[in-house]
Amino acid sequence: MGNHGDSWMTAEQTFFTSESVTEGHPDKVCDQISDAVLDAVLRLDPEAHVACETATTTGMVLVFGEISTSSYVDIPAVVRETIEKIGYTHSLHGFDAKTCGVIVAIKDQSPEIASGVSATVEVRSGKDVDRYDRVGAGDQGMMIGFACNETPELMPLPISLAHGLCLRLSAARKSGEIAWLLPDGKAQVTVEYHRGKPARVDAVVVSTQHVGDVTNQEITQTIVDSVIREVIPGHLLDTETKMFINPSGRFEIGGPMADAGLTGRKIIVDTYGGMARHGGGAFSGKDATKVDRSAAYAARYVAKNIVAAGLAERFEVQVSYAIGKARPVSFMIETFGTGRVPDEVISRLIDEYFDLRPAAIIESMQLKRPIYLQTAAYGHFGRDDIDVPWEKTDKAAALAEAAQLTVGSVA
């Protein structure tokens, strides 16, 4: 709905649905393995170039892709440790970290890609260019950043609630509070909007893997009382809210035994739940020279600071790149009719306060650190349970002040 312009903000009634999945979902297992490998490499070699993909099916994990590094990482050990932490420790639960097969097929990064990313000294008018201009983007593509004032973390409410439900499932399973829960699961939340403002939750769907000796009635009652009502504020639920718990009946077979998994197949879960556009690039397993990841993080940082500054209630930014080129090829903003200052003022402030060249993004956010596994489940944005630089609003005050100086008031 993020690309429907002002109509979203003026419609009397609209419904929007977002989905999240637990860390035991097969695709999320793969995302976490890919980012665990990335973190393991970066701990030893911050300059490494990593594009690590993972696929999984019954009893097997395949790790493949391109890694150029001076370090050595025991990838099978990383895979097994990650799977064990997720909770797949017995074949009866669909997967066993100790006995699953692990196949590794890793090669070096293409020299043609590497040459586009690596620092090269350019000369213009007889002078060396800015050092940030010497490092090109790792690929072409367009990245999206989004923020809105629906939640304290400046995320759309549907995806925020869906993540909350999945996090609650995981916490209740790992603590033993709900003993019959198993790792695989997903949640879906439909929010009813009135003139662009969340009014109520219309529907909730929760599907969770479970052991065999629990009844459907107990599953339904427990999930409603101990998960849904624990996560979704009471004022958003009413007698008309529909709740569907394991609507297919039983969910005993889960994880890679039930469905194959693949890195990068939950890009909407990872971002804004469909509320914003998406450039198509996945995050997990990629080091920060890949603008699919680093520029998407930077775009979120821009959007969140614009909304935190009060310059718009909803804000989306698109930035695009060409491989080997440092400066963005294009830049576009959308305020959905909620801007409190003219778009050209916001664009000018972004250009002044944010450097979107890959090397500048990497340096300012310190993206060569092993910080990525924590992002690989429950969303990369809007997280208040982890410390990541793109969620900071440290430029909001300066942006608000600069906007007031420019147009007189942002009220």
Coordinates of C-alpha atoms in Angstrom, one line a residue:
M1 CA 0.0 0.0 0.0
G2 CA 3.0 2.2 0.3
N3 CA 2.8 3.2 -3.4
H4 CA -0.8 4.3 -3.4
G5 CA 0.0 7.9 -2.6
D6 CA -2.4 10.1 -0.8
S7 CA -5.4 7.6 -1.1
W8 CA -4.0 5.6 1.8
M9 CA -4.4 8.6 4.0
T10 CA -7.9 9.6 2.9
A11 CA -9.8 6.3 2.6
E12 CA -12.5 5.9 5.2
Q13 CA -11.6 2.2 5.7
T14 CA -8.7 0.1 4.5
F15 CA -7.3 -3.2 5.7
F16 CA -3.6 -4.2 5.6
T17 CA -2.1 -7.5 6.4
S18 CA 1.5 -8.4 7.3
E19 CA 3.2 -11.7 8.1
S20 CA 6.2 -12.8 10.2
V21 CA 7.8 -16.2 10.8
T22 CA 9.6 -17.7 13.7
E23 CA 13.3 -18.5 13.7
G24 CA 12.5 -22.1 13.1
H25 CA 10.8 -21.5 9.8
P26 CA 12.9 -23.2 7.1
D27 CA 13.7 -20.0 5.2
K28 CA 14.6 -18.2 8.4
V29 CA 16.9 -21.2 9.4
C30 CA 18.7 -20.5 6.1
D31 CA 18.9 -16.7 6.7
Q32 CA 20.4 -17.3 10.2
I33 CA 23.0 -19.8 9.0
S34 CA 24.1 -17.4 6.2
D35 CA 24.4 -14.5 8.7
A36 CA 26.1 -16.8 11.2
V37 CA 28.8 -17.6 8.6
L38 CA 29.1 -13.9 7.7
D39 CA 29.6 -13.0 11.4
A40 CA 32.2 -15.8 11.9
V41 CA 34.2 -14.6 8.9
L42 CA 34.0 -10.9 9.9
R43 CA 35.2 -11.7 13.4
L44 CA 38.5 -12.9 11.9
D45 CA 38.6 -10.7 8.7
P46 CA 36.6 -7.5 8.7
E47 CA 37.7 -6.8 5.1
A48 CA 36.2 -10.1 3.8
H49 CA 33.8 -10.1 0.9
V50 CA 30.9 -12.6 1.7
A51 CA 27.9 -13.7 -0.4
C52 CA 26.8 -16.8 1.5
E53 CA 23.6 -18.6 0.5
T54 CA 22.0 -21.6 2.3
A55 CA 19.4 -24.2 1.3
T56 CA 17.9 -26.9 3.5
T57 CA 15.6 -29.8 3.2
T58 CA 15.0 -33.0 5.1
G59 CA 18.2 -33.8 7.1
M60 CA 20.4 -31.7 4.9
V61 CA 22.0 -28.2 4.7
L62 CA 23.8 -26.8 1.7
V63 CA 26.0 -23.7 2.2
F64 CA 27.2 -22.2 -1.1
G65 CA 28.2 -18.9 -2.6
E66 CA 31.3 -16.7 -2.7
I67 CA 33.6 -15.8 0.1
S68 CA 37.0 -14.0 -0.3
T69 CA 38.8 -13.9 3.0
S70 CA 42.2 -14.4 4.6
S71 CA 40.6 -16.3 7.5
Y72 CA 39.4 -19.9 7.9
V73 CA 36.0 -20.7 9.4
D74 CA 34.7 -24.1 10.2
I75 CA 31.5 -23.7 8.4
P76 CA 29.9 -27.1 9.3
A77 CA 30.5 -26.2 13.0
V78 CA 28.8 -22.8 12.5
V79 CA 25.9 -24.5 10.8
R80 CA 25.3 -27.0 13.6
E81 CA 25.7 -24.5 16.4
T82 CA 23.1 -22.2 14.7
I83 CA 20.6 -25.0 14.2
E84 CA 21.0 -26.1 17.8
K85 CA 20.4 -22.6 19.1
I86 CA 17.2 -22.3 17.0
G87 CA 16.0 -25.4 18.8
Y88 CA 16.2 -28.3 16.2
T89 CA 17.9 -30.9 18.4
H90 CA 15.9 -34.0 17.6
S91 CA 14.8 -35.7 14.4
L92 CA 11.3 -36.1 15.8
H93 CA 11.0 -32.3 15.7
G94 CA 11.9 -32.2 12.0
F95 CA 15.6 -31.6 12.2
D96 CA 18.7 -32.5 14.3
A97 CA 21.7 -30.2 14.5
K98 CA 24.0 -33.1 15.4
T99 CA 23.1 -35.6 12.7
C100 CA 22.0 -33.5 9.7
G101 CA 24.2 -33.5 6.6
V102 CA 26.2 -30.3 5.9
I103 CA 27.5 -29.7 2.4
V104 CA 29.7 -26.7 1.7
A105 CA 30.3 -25.4 -1.8
I106 CA 32.1 -22.0 -1.4
K107 CA 34.3 -20.3 -4.0
D108 CA 36.1 -16.9 -4.2
Q109 CA 34.3 -13.8 -5.2
S110 CA 34.3 -13.1 -9.0
P111 CA 37.4 -10.9 -9.8
E112 CA 35.1 -8.7 -12.0
I113 CA 32.8 -7.9 -9.1
A114 CA 35.8 -7.5 -6.8
S115 CA 37.4 -5.0 -9.1
G116 CA 34.2 -2.9 -9.1
V117 CA 34.1 -2.8 -5.3
S118 CA 37.8 -2.4 -4.5
A119 CA 39.2 1.0 -3.8
T120 CA 40.7 2.6 -7.0
V121 CA 42.2 6.1 -7.2
E122 CA 40.4 8.2 -9.7
V123 CA 41.7 11.6 -10.9
R124 CA 39.6 14.5 -11.8
S125 CA 41.1 17.9 -12.8
G126 CA 44.4 16.6 -11.7
K127 CA 43.3 15.9 -8.1
D128 CA 42.4 12.7 -6.2
V129 CA 38.7 12.4 -5.6
D130 CA 37.1 12.1 -2.2
R131 CA 38.1 8.8 -0.6
Y132 CA 34.5 7.7 -0.4
D133 CA 34.3 8.0 -4.2
R134 CA 37.0 5.4 -4.6
V135 CA 34.8 2.4 -3.4
G136 CA 32.1 1.4 -5.8
A137 CA 28.8 -0.3 -5.1
G138 CA 29.0 -4.1 -5.2
D139 CA 26.0 -4.4 -7.6
Q140 CA 23.4 -2.4 -9.3
G141 CA 19.9 -2.2 -7.8
M142 CA 17.4 0.0 -6.0
M143 CA 16.9 0.0 -2.2
I144 CA 13.9 1.3 -0.2
G145 CA 13.8 2.9 3.2
F146 CA 10.5 3.5 5.1
A147 CA 9.2 4.8 8.4
C148 CA 5.8 5.9 9.8
N149 CA 4.6 7.2 13.1
E150 CA 2.2 4.2 13.8
T151 CA 4.4 2.7 16.5
P152 CA 7.1 4.0 18.9
E153 CA 9.8 2.3 16.7
L154 CA 8.3 4.1 13.7
M155 CA 7.3 0.9 11.9
P156 CA 4.0 -0.1 10.3
L157 CA 1.7 -1.6 13.0
P158 CA 0.8 -4.9 11.1
I159 CA 4.4 -6.1 10.8
S160 CA 5.3 -4.8 14.2
L161 CA 2.5 -6.9 15.8
A162 CA 3.3 -10.0 13.6
H163 CA 6.9 -9.9 14.7
G164 CA 5.8 -9.5 18.3
L165 CA 3.7 -12.6 18.1
C166 CA 6.5 -14.7 16.6
L167 CA 9.0 -13.4 19.3
R168 CA 6.4 -14.3 21.9
L169 CA 6.1 -17.8 20.5
S170 CA 9.9 -18.2 20.6
A171 CA 10.2 -16.9 24.1
A172 CA 7.5 -19.1 25.5
R173 CA 9.1 -22.1 23.8
K174 CA 12.6 -21.5 25.0
S175 CA 11.6 -20.7 28.6
G176 CA 9.5 -23.8 28.8
E177 CA 6.4 -21.7 29.6
I178 CA 4.5 -23.5 26.8
A179 CA 6.2 -26.9 26.8
W180 CA 4.5 -28.3 23.7
L181 CA 5.8 -25.6 21.3
L182 CA 8.3 -26.5 18.6
P183 CA 10.5 -24.1 16.5
D184 CA 8.5 -23.7 13.3
G185 CA 5.7 -21.1 13.1
K186 CA 4.3 -18.0 11.6
A187 CA 1.9 -15.2 12.4
Q188 CA -0.3 -12.8 10.3
V189 CA -2.0 -9.7 11.4
T190 CA -4.7 -7.6 9.6
V191 CA -5.1 -4.1 10.8
E192 CA -8.1 -1.9 9.9
Y193 CA -7.2 1.7 9.1
H194 CA -9.4 4.8 9.1
R195 CA -8.0 7.6 7.0
G196 CA -4.5 6.2 7.3
K197 CA -4.6 5.7 11.1
P198 CA -4.7 2.2 12.7
A199 CA -8.1 1.7 14.3
R200 CA -8.3 -2.0 15.3
V201 CA -7.0 -5.5 14.6
D202 CA -9.4 -7.2 12.3
A203 CA -7.8 -10.7 12.1
V204 CA -5.0 -12.7 13.6
V205 CA -3.6 -15.9 12.2
V206 CA -1.1 -18.0 14.2
S207 CA 0.3 -21.3 13.0
T208 CA 2.8 -23.0 15.3
Q209 CA 4.5 -26.4 15.3
H210 CA 3.7 -28.5 18.3
V211 CA 4.4 -31.9 19.8
G212 CA 1.9 -34.7 19.2
D213 CA 0.3 -35.2 22.6
V214 CA -1.5 -31.8 22.8
T215 CA -5.1 -31.2 21.8
N216 CA -6.2 -28.6 19.3
Q217 CA -8.4 -27.1 22.0
E218 CA -5.4 -26.6 24.3
I219 CA -3.4 -25.1 21.5
T220 CA -6.1 -22.6 20.6
Q221 CA -6.8 -21.5 24.1
T222 CA -3.1 -21.2 25.0
I223 CA -2.2 -19.2 21.9
V224 CA -5.1 -16.8 22.3
D225 CA -4.5 -16.2 26.0
S226 CA -0.7 -16.5 26.3
V227 CA 0.4 -15.2 22.9
I228 CA -2.1 -13.0 21.1
R229 CA -3.5 -11.2 24.2
E230 CA -0.1 -10.8 25.6
V231 CA 1.2 -9.1 22.5
I232 CA -1.7 -7.2 20.9
P233 CA -2.9 -4.2 23.0
G234 CA -6.4 -4.8 24.3
H235 CA -7.8 -1.6 22.8
L236 CA -7.0 -3.0 19.3
L237 CA -9.0 -6.2 19.9
D238 CA -12.8 -6.4 20.0
T239 CA -15.6 -8.9 19.7
E240 CA -15.3 -8.7 15.9
T241 CA -11.6 -9.6 15.8
K242 CA -11.2 -12.9 14.1
M243 CA -8.6 -15.3 15.4
F244 CA -7.4 -18.4 13.5
I245 CA -5.0 -20.8 15.4
N246 CA -3.4 -23.6 13.3
P247 CA -6.3 -23.3 10.8
S248 CA -5.1 -26.4 8.9
G249 CA -5.6 -28.6 12.0
R250 CA -2.4 -30.2 13.2
F251 CA 1.2 -28.9 12.7
E252 CA 3.4 -31.6 14.1
I253 CA 5.7 -31.9 11.1
G254 CA 7.7 -28.7 10.6
G255 CA 11.0 -27.2 9.8
P256 CA 13.1 -28.5 6.9
M257 CA 11.2 -31.9 7.0
A258 CA 8.0 -30.1 6.0
D259 CA 9.3 -27.5 3.6
A260 CA 12.6 -26.7 1.9
G261 CA 14.3 -23.5 3.0
L262 CA 16.3 -20.9 1.2
T263 CA 18.2 -17.8 2.1
G264 CA 16.5 -14.5 1.0
R265 CA 13.0 -15.9 0.5
K266 CA 11.4 -13.8 3.3
I267 CA 12.4 -10.3 2.2
I268 CA 9.0 -8.8 3.0
V269 CA 9.2 -10.2 6.5
D270 CA 12.7 -8.8 6.8
T271 CA 11.6 -5.2 5.9
Y272 CA 8.2 -3.5 6.2
G273 CA 5.6 -6.3 5.8
G274 CA 4.6 -5.1 2.4
M275 CA 3.7 -1.6 3.5
A276 CA 6.6 -0.1 1.4
R277 CA 8.0 -0.9 -2.0
H278 CA 10.9 -3.4 -2.1
G279 CA 13.9 -3.3 -4.4
G280 CA 14.0 -7.1 -4.5
G281 CA 17.4 -7.7 -2.9
A282 CA 17.8 -9.9 0.1
F283 CA 20.1 -9.1 3.1
S284 CA 21.3 -12.3 4.9
G285 CA 24.7 -13.7 4.1
K286 CA 25.9 -10.5 2.4
D287 CA 28.7 -8.2 3.7
A288 CA 28.2 -4.5 3.7
T289 CA 29.8 -3.9 0.3
K290 CA 26.6 -5.3 -1.1
V291 CA 24.3 -2.3 -1.3
D292 CA 21.3 -4.7 -1.2
R293 CA 22.0 -4.7 2.5
S294 CA 24.0 -1.6 3.5
A295 CA 22.1 0.9 1.4
A296 CA 18.7 -0.6 2.6
Y297 CA 20.0 0.0 6.1
A298 CA 21.0 3.5 5.3
A299 CA 17.7 4.2 3.6
R300 CA 15.9 3.1 6.7
Y301 CA 18.1 5.4 8.8
V302 CA 17.2 8.3 6.5
A303 CA 13.5 7.6 6.7
K304 CA 13.4 7.0 10.4
N305 CA 15.2 10.3 11.1
I306 CA 12.9 12.2 8.8
V307 CA 9.8 10.9 10.6
A308 CA 11.4 11.3 14.0
A309 CA 12.1 14.9 13.1
G310 CA 8.4 15.5 12.4
L311 CA 9.0 16.4 8.7
A312 CA 6.5 13.7 7.6
E313 CA 4.2 11.1 9.2
R314 CA 4.9 8.5 6.6
F315 CA 8.1 8.6 4.5
E316 CA 9.6 6.4 1.9
V317 CA 12.9 6.9 0.1
Q318 CA 14.3 5.0 -2.9
V319 CA 18.0 5.1 -3.8
S320 CA 19.7 3.2 -6.7
Y321 CA 23.2 2.3 -7.6
A322 CA 25.4 1.0 -10.5
I323 CA 28.1 -1.6 -9.9
G324 CA 31.5 0.0 -9.4
K325 CA 30.1 3.5 -9.0
A326 CA 30.1 5.1 -5.6
R327 CA 27.4 7.8 -5.9
P328 CA 23.8 6.8 -6.2
V329 CA 22.3 6.8 -9.7
S330 CA 18.9 8.1 -8.6
F331 CA 17.1 9.3 -5.5
M332 CA 13.3 9.6 -4.8
I333 CA 11.2 10.5 -1.8
E334 CA 7.5 10.0 -1.1
T335 CA 5.6 11.6 1.9
F336 CA 2.1 10.2 1.0
G337 CA 0.6 13.7 1.5
T338 CA 1.9 13.8 5.1
G339 CA 4.9 16.1 4.6
R340 CA 5.0 19.1 6.9
V341 CA 7.6 20.9 4.7
P342 CA 8.0 20.8 0.9
D343 CA 9.5 17.7 -0.7
E344 CA 12.4 19.7 -2.1
V345 CA 13.3 20.9 1.4
I346 CA 13.4 17.3 2.7
S347 CA 15.5 16.2 -0.3
R348 CA 18.0 19.0 0.2
L349 CA 18.3 18.2 3.9
I350 CA 18.9 14.5 3.2
D351 CA 21.6 15.5 0.7
E352 CA 23.2 17.7 3.4
Y353 CA 22.9 15.3 6.4
F354 CA 23.3 11.8 4.9
D355 CA 26.1 10.4 2.7
L356 CA 24.8 7.5 0.8
R357 CA 28.0 6.4 -0.9
P358 CA 28.7 2.7 0.1
A359 CA 32.1 3.5 1.8
A360 CA 30.6 6.3 3.8
I361 CA 27.7 4.1 4.9
I362 CA 30.0 1.3 5.9
E363 CA 32.3 3.7 7.9
S364 CA 29.6 5.7 9.6
M365 CA 27.6 2.7 10.7
Q366 CA 30.7 0.5 11.4
L367 CA 29.3 -2.3 9.2
K368 CA 32.4 -4.4 9.1
R369 CA 31.5 -5.8 12.6
P370 CA 29.9 -9.2 13.2
I371 CA 26.4 -7.8 14.0
Y372 CA 24.3 -9.6 11.5
L373 CA 23.0 -12.9 12.9
Q374 CA 20.8 -10.9 15.4
T375 CA 19.0 -9.4 12.5
A376 CA 18.3 -12.6 10.6
A377 CA 15.0 -13.4 12.3
Y378 CA 12.1 -11.1 13.4
G379 CA 13.0 -8.3 11.1
H380 CA 15.9 -6.0 10.4
F381 CA 14.0 -2.8 11.2
G382 CA 12.1 -1.4 14.2
R383 CA 14.0 -3.7 16.6
D384 CA 14.3 -2.4 20.2
D385 CA 15.7 -5.7 21.4
I386 CA 19.0 -5.3 19.6
D387 CA 21.4 -2.4 19.1
V388 CA 21.9 -1.6 15.4
P389 CA 23.0 1.8 14.0
W390 CA 20.4 2.2 11.4
E391 CA 17.6 2.4 14.1
K392 CA 19.2 5.5 15.8
T393 CA 17.4 8.9 15.5
D394 CA 20.5 10.9 16.3
K395 CA 20.0 13.3 13.4
A396 CA 16.3 14.0 14.0
A397 CA 16.8 17.1 16.1
A398 CA 19.2 18.7 13.7
L399 CA 16.9 18.0 10.8
A400 CA 13.9 19.5 12.6
E401 CA 16.0 22.6 13.4
A402 CA 17.3 23.0 9.9
A403 CA 13.8 22.6 8.5
Q404 CA 12.5 25.3 10.8
L405 CA 15.2 27.6 9.7
T406 CA 14.4 26.9 6.1
V407 CA 10.6 27.2 6.0
G408 CA 9.8 28.9 9.3
S409 CA 7.9 26.1 11.0
V410 CA 7.3 22.4 10.8
A411 CA 4.1 22.5 12.9

